[in-house]
Short mmCIF file of C-alpha atoms and ligand atoms in Angstrom, two decimals:
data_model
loop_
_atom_site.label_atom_id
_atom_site.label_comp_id
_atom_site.label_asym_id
_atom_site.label_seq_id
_atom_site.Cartn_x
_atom_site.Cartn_y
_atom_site.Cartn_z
CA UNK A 1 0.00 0.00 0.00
CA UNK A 2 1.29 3.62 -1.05
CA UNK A 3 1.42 6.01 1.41
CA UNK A 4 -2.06 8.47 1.61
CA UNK A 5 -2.71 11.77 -0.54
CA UNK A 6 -4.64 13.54 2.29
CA UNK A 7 -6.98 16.16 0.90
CA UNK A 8 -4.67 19.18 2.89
CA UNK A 9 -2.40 18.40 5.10
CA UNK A 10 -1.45 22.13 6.92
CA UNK A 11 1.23 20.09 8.98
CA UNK A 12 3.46 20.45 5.45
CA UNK A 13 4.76 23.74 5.87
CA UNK A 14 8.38 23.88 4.91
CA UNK A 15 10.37 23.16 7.28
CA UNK A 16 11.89 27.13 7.13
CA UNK A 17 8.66 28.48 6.86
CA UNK A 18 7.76 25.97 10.43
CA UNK A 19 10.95 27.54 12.32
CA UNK A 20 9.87 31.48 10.54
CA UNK A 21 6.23 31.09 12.46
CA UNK A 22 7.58 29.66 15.82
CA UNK A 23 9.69 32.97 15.87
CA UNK A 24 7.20 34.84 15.38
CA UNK A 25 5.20 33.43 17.90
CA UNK A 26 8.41 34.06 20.51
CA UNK A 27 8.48 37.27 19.86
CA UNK A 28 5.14 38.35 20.29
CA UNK A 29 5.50 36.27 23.50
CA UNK A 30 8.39 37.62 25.02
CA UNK A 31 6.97 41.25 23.95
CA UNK A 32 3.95 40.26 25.55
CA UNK A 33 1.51 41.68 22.88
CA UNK A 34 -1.54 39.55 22.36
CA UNK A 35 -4.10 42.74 20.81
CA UNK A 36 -3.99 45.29 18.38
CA UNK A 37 -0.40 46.42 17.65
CA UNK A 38 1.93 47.13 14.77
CA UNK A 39 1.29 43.37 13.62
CA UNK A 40 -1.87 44.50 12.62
CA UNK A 41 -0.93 47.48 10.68
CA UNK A 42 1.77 45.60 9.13
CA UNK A 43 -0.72 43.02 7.99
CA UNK A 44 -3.45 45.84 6.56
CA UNK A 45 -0.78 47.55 4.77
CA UNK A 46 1.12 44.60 2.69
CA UNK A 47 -2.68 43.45 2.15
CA UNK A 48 -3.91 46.85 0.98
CA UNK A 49 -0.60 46.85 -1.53
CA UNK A 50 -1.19 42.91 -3.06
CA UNK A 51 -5.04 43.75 -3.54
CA UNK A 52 -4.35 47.59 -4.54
CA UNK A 53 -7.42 47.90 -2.52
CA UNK A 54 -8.00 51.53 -1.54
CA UNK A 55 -9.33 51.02 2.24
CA UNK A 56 -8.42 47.64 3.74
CA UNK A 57 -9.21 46.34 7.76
CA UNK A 58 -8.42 43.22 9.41
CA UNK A 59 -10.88 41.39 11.46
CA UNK A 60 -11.89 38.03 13.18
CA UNK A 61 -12.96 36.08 10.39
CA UNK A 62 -14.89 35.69 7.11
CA UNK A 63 -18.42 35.17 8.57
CA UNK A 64 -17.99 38.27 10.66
CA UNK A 65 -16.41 40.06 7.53
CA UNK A 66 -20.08 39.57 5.58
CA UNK A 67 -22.09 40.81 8.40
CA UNK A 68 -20.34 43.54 9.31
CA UNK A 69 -20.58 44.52 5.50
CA UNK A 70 -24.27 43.99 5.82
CA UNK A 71 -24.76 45.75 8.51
CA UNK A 72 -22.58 49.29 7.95
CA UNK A 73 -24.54 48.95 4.92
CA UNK A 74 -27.85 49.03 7.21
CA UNK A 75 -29.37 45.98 5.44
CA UNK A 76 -31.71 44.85 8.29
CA UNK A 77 -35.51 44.43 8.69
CA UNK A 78 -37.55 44.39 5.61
CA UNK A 79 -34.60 43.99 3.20
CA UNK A 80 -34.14 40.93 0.82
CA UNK A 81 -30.55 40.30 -0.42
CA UNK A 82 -29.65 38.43 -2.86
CA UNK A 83 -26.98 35.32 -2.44
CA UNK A 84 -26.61 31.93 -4.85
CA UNK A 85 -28.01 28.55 -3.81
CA UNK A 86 -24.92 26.97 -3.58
CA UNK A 87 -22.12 28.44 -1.26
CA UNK A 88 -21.01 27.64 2.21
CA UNK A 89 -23.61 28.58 4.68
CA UNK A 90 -21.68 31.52 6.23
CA UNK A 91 -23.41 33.80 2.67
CA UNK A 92 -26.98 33.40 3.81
CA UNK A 93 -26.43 32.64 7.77
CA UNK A 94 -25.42 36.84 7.66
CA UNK A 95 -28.34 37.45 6.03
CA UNK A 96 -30.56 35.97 8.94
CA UNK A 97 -28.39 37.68 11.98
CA UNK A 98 -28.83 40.73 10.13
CA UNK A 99 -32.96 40.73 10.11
CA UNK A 100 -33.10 40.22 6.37
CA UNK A 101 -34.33 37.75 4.39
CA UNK A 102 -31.95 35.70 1.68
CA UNK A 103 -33.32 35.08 -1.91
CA UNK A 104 -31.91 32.04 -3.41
CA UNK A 105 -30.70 32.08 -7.08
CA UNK A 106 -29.53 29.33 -9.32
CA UNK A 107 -25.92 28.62 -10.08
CA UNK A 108 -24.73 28.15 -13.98
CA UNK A 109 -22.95 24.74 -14.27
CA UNK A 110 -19.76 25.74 -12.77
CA UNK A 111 -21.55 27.19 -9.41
CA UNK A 112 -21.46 30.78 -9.65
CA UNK A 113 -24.43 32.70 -9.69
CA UNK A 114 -26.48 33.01 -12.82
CA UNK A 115 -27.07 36.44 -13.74
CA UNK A 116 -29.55 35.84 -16.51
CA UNK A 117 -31.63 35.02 -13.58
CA UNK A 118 -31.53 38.28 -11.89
CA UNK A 119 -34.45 39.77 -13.20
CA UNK A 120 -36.26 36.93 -12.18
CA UNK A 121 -35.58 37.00 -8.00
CA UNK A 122 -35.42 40.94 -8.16
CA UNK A 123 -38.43 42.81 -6.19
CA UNK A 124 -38.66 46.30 -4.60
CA UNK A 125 -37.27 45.08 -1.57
CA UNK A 126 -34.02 43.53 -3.02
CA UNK A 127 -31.24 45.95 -0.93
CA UNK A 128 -27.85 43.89 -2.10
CA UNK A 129 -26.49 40.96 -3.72
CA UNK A 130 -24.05 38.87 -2.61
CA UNK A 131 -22.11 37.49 -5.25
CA UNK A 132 -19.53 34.34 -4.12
CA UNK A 133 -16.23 34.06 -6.18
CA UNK A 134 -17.00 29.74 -5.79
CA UNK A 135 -14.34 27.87 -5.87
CA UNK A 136 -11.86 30.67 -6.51
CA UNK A 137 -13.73 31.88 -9.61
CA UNK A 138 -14.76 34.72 -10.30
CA UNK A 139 -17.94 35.82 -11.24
CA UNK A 140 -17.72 38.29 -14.63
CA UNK A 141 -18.04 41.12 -12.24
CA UNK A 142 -18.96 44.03 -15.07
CA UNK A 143 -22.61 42.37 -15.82
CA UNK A 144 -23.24 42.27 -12.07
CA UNK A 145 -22.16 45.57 -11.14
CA UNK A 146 -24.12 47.09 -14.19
CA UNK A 147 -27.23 45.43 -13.00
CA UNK A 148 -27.16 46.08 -9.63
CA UNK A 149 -26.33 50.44 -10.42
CA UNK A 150 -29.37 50.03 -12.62
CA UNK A 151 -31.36 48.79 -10.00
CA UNK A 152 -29.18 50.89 -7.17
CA UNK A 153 -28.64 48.11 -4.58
CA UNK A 154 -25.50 47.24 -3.08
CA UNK A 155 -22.62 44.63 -4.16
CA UNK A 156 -21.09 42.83 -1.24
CA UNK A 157 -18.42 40.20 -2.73
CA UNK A 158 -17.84 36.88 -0.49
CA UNK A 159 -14.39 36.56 -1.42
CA UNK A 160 -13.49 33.88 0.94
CA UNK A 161 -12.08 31.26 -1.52
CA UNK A 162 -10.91 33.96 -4.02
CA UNK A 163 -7.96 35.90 -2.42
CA UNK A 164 -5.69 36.21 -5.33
CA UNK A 165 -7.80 35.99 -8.38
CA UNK A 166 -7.84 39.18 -10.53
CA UNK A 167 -10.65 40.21 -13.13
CA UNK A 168 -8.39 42.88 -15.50
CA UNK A 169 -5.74 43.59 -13.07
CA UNK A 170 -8.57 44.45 -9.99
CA UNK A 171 -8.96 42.36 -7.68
CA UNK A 172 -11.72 40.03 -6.67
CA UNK A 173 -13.52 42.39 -3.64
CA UNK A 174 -12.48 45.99 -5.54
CA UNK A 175 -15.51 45.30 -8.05
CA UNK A 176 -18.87 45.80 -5.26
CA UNK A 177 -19.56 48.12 -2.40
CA UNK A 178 -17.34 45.86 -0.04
CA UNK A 179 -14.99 42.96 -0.54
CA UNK A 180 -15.47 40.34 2.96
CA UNK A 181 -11.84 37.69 2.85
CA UNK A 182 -11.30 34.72 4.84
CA UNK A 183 -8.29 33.56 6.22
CA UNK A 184 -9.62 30.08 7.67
CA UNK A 185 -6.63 27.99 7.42
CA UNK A 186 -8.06 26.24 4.60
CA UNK A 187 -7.75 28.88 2.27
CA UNK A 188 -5.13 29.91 -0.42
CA UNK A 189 -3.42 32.54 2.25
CA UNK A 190 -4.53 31.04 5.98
CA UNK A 191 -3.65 31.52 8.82
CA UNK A 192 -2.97 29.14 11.75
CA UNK A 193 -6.48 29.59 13.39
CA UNK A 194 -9.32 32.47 12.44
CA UNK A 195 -8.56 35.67 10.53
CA UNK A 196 -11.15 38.03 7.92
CA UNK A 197 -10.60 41.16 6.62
CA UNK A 198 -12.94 43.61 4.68
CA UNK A 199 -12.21 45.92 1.48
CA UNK A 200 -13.78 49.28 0.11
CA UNK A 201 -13.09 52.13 -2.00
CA UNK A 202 -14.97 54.47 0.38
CA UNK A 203 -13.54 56.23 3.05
CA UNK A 204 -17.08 57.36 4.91
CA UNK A 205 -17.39 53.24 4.38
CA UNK A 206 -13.95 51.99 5.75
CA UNK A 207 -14.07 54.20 8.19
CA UNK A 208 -17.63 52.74 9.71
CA UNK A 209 -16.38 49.21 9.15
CA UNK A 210 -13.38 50.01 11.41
CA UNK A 211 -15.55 51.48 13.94
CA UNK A 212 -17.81 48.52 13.74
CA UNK A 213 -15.31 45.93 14.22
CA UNK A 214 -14.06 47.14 17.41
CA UNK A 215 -16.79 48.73 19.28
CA UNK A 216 -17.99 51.68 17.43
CA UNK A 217 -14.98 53.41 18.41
CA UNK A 218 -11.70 54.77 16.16
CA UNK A 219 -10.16 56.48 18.71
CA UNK A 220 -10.08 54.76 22.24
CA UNK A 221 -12.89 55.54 24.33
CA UNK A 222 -14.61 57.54 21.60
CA UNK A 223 -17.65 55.56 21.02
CA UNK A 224 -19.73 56.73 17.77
CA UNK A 225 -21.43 53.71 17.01
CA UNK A 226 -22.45 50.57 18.08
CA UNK A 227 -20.09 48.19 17.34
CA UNK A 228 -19.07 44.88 18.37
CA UNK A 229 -15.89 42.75 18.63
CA UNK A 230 -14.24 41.43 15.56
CA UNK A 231 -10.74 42.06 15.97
CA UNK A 232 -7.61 40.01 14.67
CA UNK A 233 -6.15 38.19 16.91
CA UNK A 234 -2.38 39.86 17.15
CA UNK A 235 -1.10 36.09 16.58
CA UNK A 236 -2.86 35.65 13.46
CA UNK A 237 -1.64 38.60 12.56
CA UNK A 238 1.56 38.28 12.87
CA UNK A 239 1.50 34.24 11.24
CA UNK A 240 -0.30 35.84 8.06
CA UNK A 241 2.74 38.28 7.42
CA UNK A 242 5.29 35.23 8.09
CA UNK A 243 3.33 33.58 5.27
CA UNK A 244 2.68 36.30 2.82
CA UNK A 245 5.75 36.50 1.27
CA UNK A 246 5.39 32.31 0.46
CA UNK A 247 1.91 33.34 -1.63
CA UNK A 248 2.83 34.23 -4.74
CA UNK A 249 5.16 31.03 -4.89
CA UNK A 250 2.23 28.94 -3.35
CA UNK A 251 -0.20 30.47 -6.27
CA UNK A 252 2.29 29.34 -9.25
CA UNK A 253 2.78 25.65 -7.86
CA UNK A 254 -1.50 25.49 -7.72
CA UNK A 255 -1.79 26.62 -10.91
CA UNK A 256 0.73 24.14 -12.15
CA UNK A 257 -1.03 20.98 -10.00
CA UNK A 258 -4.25 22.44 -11.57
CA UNK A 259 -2.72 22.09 -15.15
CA UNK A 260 -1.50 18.66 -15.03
CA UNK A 261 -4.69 17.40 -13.73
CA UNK A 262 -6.22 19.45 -16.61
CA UNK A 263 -3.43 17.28 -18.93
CA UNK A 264 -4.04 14.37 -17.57
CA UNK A 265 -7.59 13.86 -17.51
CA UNK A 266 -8.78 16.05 -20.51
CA UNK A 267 -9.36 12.39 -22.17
CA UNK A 268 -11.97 10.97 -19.81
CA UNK A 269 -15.44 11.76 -21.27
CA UNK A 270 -17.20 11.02 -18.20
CA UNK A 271 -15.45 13.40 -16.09
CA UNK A 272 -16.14 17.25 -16.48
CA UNK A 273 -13.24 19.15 -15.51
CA UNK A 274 -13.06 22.95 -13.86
CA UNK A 275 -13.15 25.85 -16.63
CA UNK A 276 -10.42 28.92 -15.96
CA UNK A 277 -8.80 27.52 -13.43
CA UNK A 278 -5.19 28.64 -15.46
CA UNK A 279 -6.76 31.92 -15.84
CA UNK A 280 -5.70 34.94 -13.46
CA UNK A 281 -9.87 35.35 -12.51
CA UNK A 282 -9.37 32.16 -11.46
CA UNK A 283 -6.81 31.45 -7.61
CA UNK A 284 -6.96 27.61 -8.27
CA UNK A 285 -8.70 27.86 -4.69
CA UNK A 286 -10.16 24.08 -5.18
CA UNK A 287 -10.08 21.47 -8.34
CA UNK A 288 -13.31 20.63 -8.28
CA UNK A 289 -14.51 17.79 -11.11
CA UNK A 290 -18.13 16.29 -11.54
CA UNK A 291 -19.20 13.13 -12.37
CA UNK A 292 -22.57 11.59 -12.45
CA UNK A 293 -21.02 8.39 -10.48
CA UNK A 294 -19.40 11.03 -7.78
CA UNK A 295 -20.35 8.66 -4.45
CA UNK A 296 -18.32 5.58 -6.15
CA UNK A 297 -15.68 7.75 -7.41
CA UNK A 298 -14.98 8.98 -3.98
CA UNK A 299 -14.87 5.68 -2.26
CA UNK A 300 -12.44 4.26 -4.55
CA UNK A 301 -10.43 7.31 -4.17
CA UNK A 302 -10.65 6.54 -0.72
CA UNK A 303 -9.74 2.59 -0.87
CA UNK A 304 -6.56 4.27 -2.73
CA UNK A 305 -5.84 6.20 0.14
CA UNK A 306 -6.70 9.67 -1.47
CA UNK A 307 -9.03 12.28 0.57
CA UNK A 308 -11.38 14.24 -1.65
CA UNK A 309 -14.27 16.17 -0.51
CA UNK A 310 -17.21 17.57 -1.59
CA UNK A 311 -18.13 21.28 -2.11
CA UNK A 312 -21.09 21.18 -0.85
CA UNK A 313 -23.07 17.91 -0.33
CA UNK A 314 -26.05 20.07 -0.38
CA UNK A 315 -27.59 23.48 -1.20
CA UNK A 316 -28.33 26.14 1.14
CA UNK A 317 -31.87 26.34 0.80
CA UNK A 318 -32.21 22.54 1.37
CA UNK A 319 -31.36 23.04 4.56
CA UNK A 320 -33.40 23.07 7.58
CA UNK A 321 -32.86 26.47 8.85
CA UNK A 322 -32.90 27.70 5.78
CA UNK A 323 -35.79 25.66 3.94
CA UNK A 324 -37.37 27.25 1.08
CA UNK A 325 -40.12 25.21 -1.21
CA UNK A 326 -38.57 25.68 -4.62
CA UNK A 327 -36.38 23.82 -6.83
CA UNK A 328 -32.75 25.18 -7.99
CA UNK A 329 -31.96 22.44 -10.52
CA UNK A 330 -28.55 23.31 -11.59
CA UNK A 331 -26.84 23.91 -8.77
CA UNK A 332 -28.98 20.66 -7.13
CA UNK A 333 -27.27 19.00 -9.45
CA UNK A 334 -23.60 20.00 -8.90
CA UNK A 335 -24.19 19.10 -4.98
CA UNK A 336 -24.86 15.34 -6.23
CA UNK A 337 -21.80 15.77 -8.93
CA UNK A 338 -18.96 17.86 -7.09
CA UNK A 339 -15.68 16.28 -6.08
CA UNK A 340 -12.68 18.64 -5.21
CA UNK A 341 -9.70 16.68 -5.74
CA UNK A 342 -6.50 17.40 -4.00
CA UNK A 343 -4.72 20.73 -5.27
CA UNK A 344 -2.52 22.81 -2.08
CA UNK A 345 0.98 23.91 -2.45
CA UNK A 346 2.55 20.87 -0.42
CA UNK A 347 1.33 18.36 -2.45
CA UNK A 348 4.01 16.99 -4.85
CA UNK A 349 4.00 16.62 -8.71
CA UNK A 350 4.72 12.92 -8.25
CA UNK A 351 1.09 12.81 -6.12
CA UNK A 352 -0.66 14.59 -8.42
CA UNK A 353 -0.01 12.18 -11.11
CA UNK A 354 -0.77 9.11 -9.06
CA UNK A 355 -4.20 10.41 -8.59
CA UNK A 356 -4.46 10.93 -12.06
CA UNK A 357 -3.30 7.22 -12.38
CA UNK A 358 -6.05 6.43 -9.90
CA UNK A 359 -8.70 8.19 -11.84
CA UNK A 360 -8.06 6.80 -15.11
CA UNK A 361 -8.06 3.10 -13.89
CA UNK A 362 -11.76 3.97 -12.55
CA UNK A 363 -14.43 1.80 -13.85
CA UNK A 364 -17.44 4.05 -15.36
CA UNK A 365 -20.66 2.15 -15.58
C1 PLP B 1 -14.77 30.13 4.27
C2 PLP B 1 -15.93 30.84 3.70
C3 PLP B 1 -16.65 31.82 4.42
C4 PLP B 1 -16.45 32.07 5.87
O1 PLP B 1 -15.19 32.41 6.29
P1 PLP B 1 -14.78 32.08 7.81
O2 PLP B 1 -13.48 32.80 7.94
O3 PLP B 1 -14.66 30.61 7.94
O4 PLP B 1 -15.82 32.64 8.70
C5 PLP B 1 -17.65 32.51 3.77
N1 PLP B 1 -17.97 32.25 2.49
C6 PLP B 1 -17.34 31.32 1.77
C7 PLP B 1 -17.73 31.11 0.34
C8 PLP B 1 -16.31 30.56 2.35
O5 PLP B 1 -15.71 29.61 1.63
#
């Protein structure tokens, strides 16, 4: 038996990067700083240069990122926003906590949000939209943004899986009202526990989300608003500028994994295989492949030792707490379809071919 392709393994980090992030972790500890600090700044600043995003803050995570966009955007009570059936929960869960209702929209075949639909789920209440980059794609943010000024509601961009992809030279975020990131560990840059951040081109804006995320004040003990606690954690921090430097690097060795899966696999007609991952709208966030026999597929990955998972195993408005009573076919269909096959910086060429082998030696019915 060869030795198991996990789907990530995060304990891979290069052995210099490993000894970079325990330093940084003794120094914060010997300088006994655990909030706030320089760290921080350090963090919004090489952030706000990658993304040449105008107003940039860190905070707590991605979740907290969308509803603190929601909110200094006072959607509340009344107000239907728009976000796709198929995402991870976090899109329509802010919704909810905000008072508001989410409508549900059908994905096109490859998950993102289909904007021929739009007309269709838009009524006078509609406040925002919520596009989701899926799967590090980008949605072709120009159509979007022209419908939404037409109808004069606002663009929030989930940009949790995207950090990194680019729609002609402007980053995924830079296109709506606000940008929300997530640096769950998961993700293309994450760091070694919880970490958001938010982007806008609006200083009146940036400055309320700052406010927001640390209770309603900018200056200590000046409270203008009510606010809350989102904060990055100094730590997290601190980790995320030991790794930035490692992205770009990381980014190039995805895209190549992504290509020679694309190589090897182009032949199989009953596998369908991402579209744009090589492109630069595309981060290569997840290789995600469908296959009407995805269930089997899985397993004998799995008697091969390889981990795959699935993106999601069901919509959002399938779900209990989120029931609605009406069909989204397409993207119904991708939950029953989906497989994300390994694709992460630490995973070797030599691995990436063996699944390949696996794959091919698969038994279609
Ligand atoms: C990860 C993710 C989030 C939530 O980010 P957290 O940092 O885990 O709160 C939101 N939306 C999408 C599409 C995600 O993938």
């Amino acid at each position: 038996m060869q030795a198991k392709i996990p789907f990530l393994d995060l304990s891979r980090f290069p052995d210099t990067l490993q000894k970079e992030l325990k330093e940084k972790f003794s120094n914060l500890l010997e300088k006994g700083i655990f909030s706030g600090s320089e760290e921080v700044e350090i963090l919004e600043n090489n952030l706000k240069k990658y993304l040449r995003a105008p107003y940039l803050s860190a905070c707590s995570n991605g979740t907290d990122a969308l509803e603190i966009a929601l909110r200094v955007l006072g959607i509340g009570q009344g107000d239907e926003v728009i976000v796709p059936a198929l995402s991870w929960v976090s899109t329509a869960e802010v919704v909810i906590l905000c008072g508001a209702k989410p409508i549900f929209i059908d994905t096109n075949s490859d998950g993102l949000m289909d904007l021929s639909l739009l007309d269709q789920v838009y009524t006078v209440k509609t406040k925002a939209i919520i596009p989701v980059h899926l799967y590090g794609k980008m949605v072709d943010m120009h159509p979007l943004m022209n419908w939404a000024k037409s109808k004069n509601i606002k663009v929030i961009e989930d940009v949790a899986q995207a950090f990194g992809a680019f729609q002609n030279n402007i980053s995924a975020g830079l296109f709506g009202d606000i940008g929300c990131f997530s640096f769950y560990p998961t993700k293309n840059l994450g760091a070694l526990g919880e970490a958001g951040a938010l982007v806008s081109k609006d200083k009146g804006l940036a400055d309320k989300i700052k406010a927001m995320i640390n209770h309603g004040q900018l200056k200590r003990d000046d409270h203008v608003m009510v606010g809350r606690n989102s904060r990055i954690d100094t730590l997290q921090a601190g980790f995320l500028n030991t790794l930035l430097p490692y992205f770009e690097l990381w980014q190039k060795q995805r895209k190549s994994l992504a290509n020679s899966y694309l190589k090897e696999l182009k032949s199989l007609d009953w596998l369908t295989l991402p579209e744009g991952v090589e492109n630069s709208t595309h981060n290569a966030h997840l290789f995600t492949v469908q296959c009407k026999e995805r269930d089997q597929l899985k397993n004998y990955l799995e008697e091969n030792g390889i981990g795959t998972t699935i993106h999601y195993p069901s919509i959002i408005p399938k779900m209990k707490p989120y029931l609605v009573d009406q069909n989204f076919p397409v993207s119904e269909k991708i939950t029953s379809e989906v497989l994300s096959l390994p694709l992460n910086p630490f995973l070797s060429q030599e691995e990436v071919y063996r699944i390949c082998a696996v794959i091919k030696s698969y038994k279609f019915k």
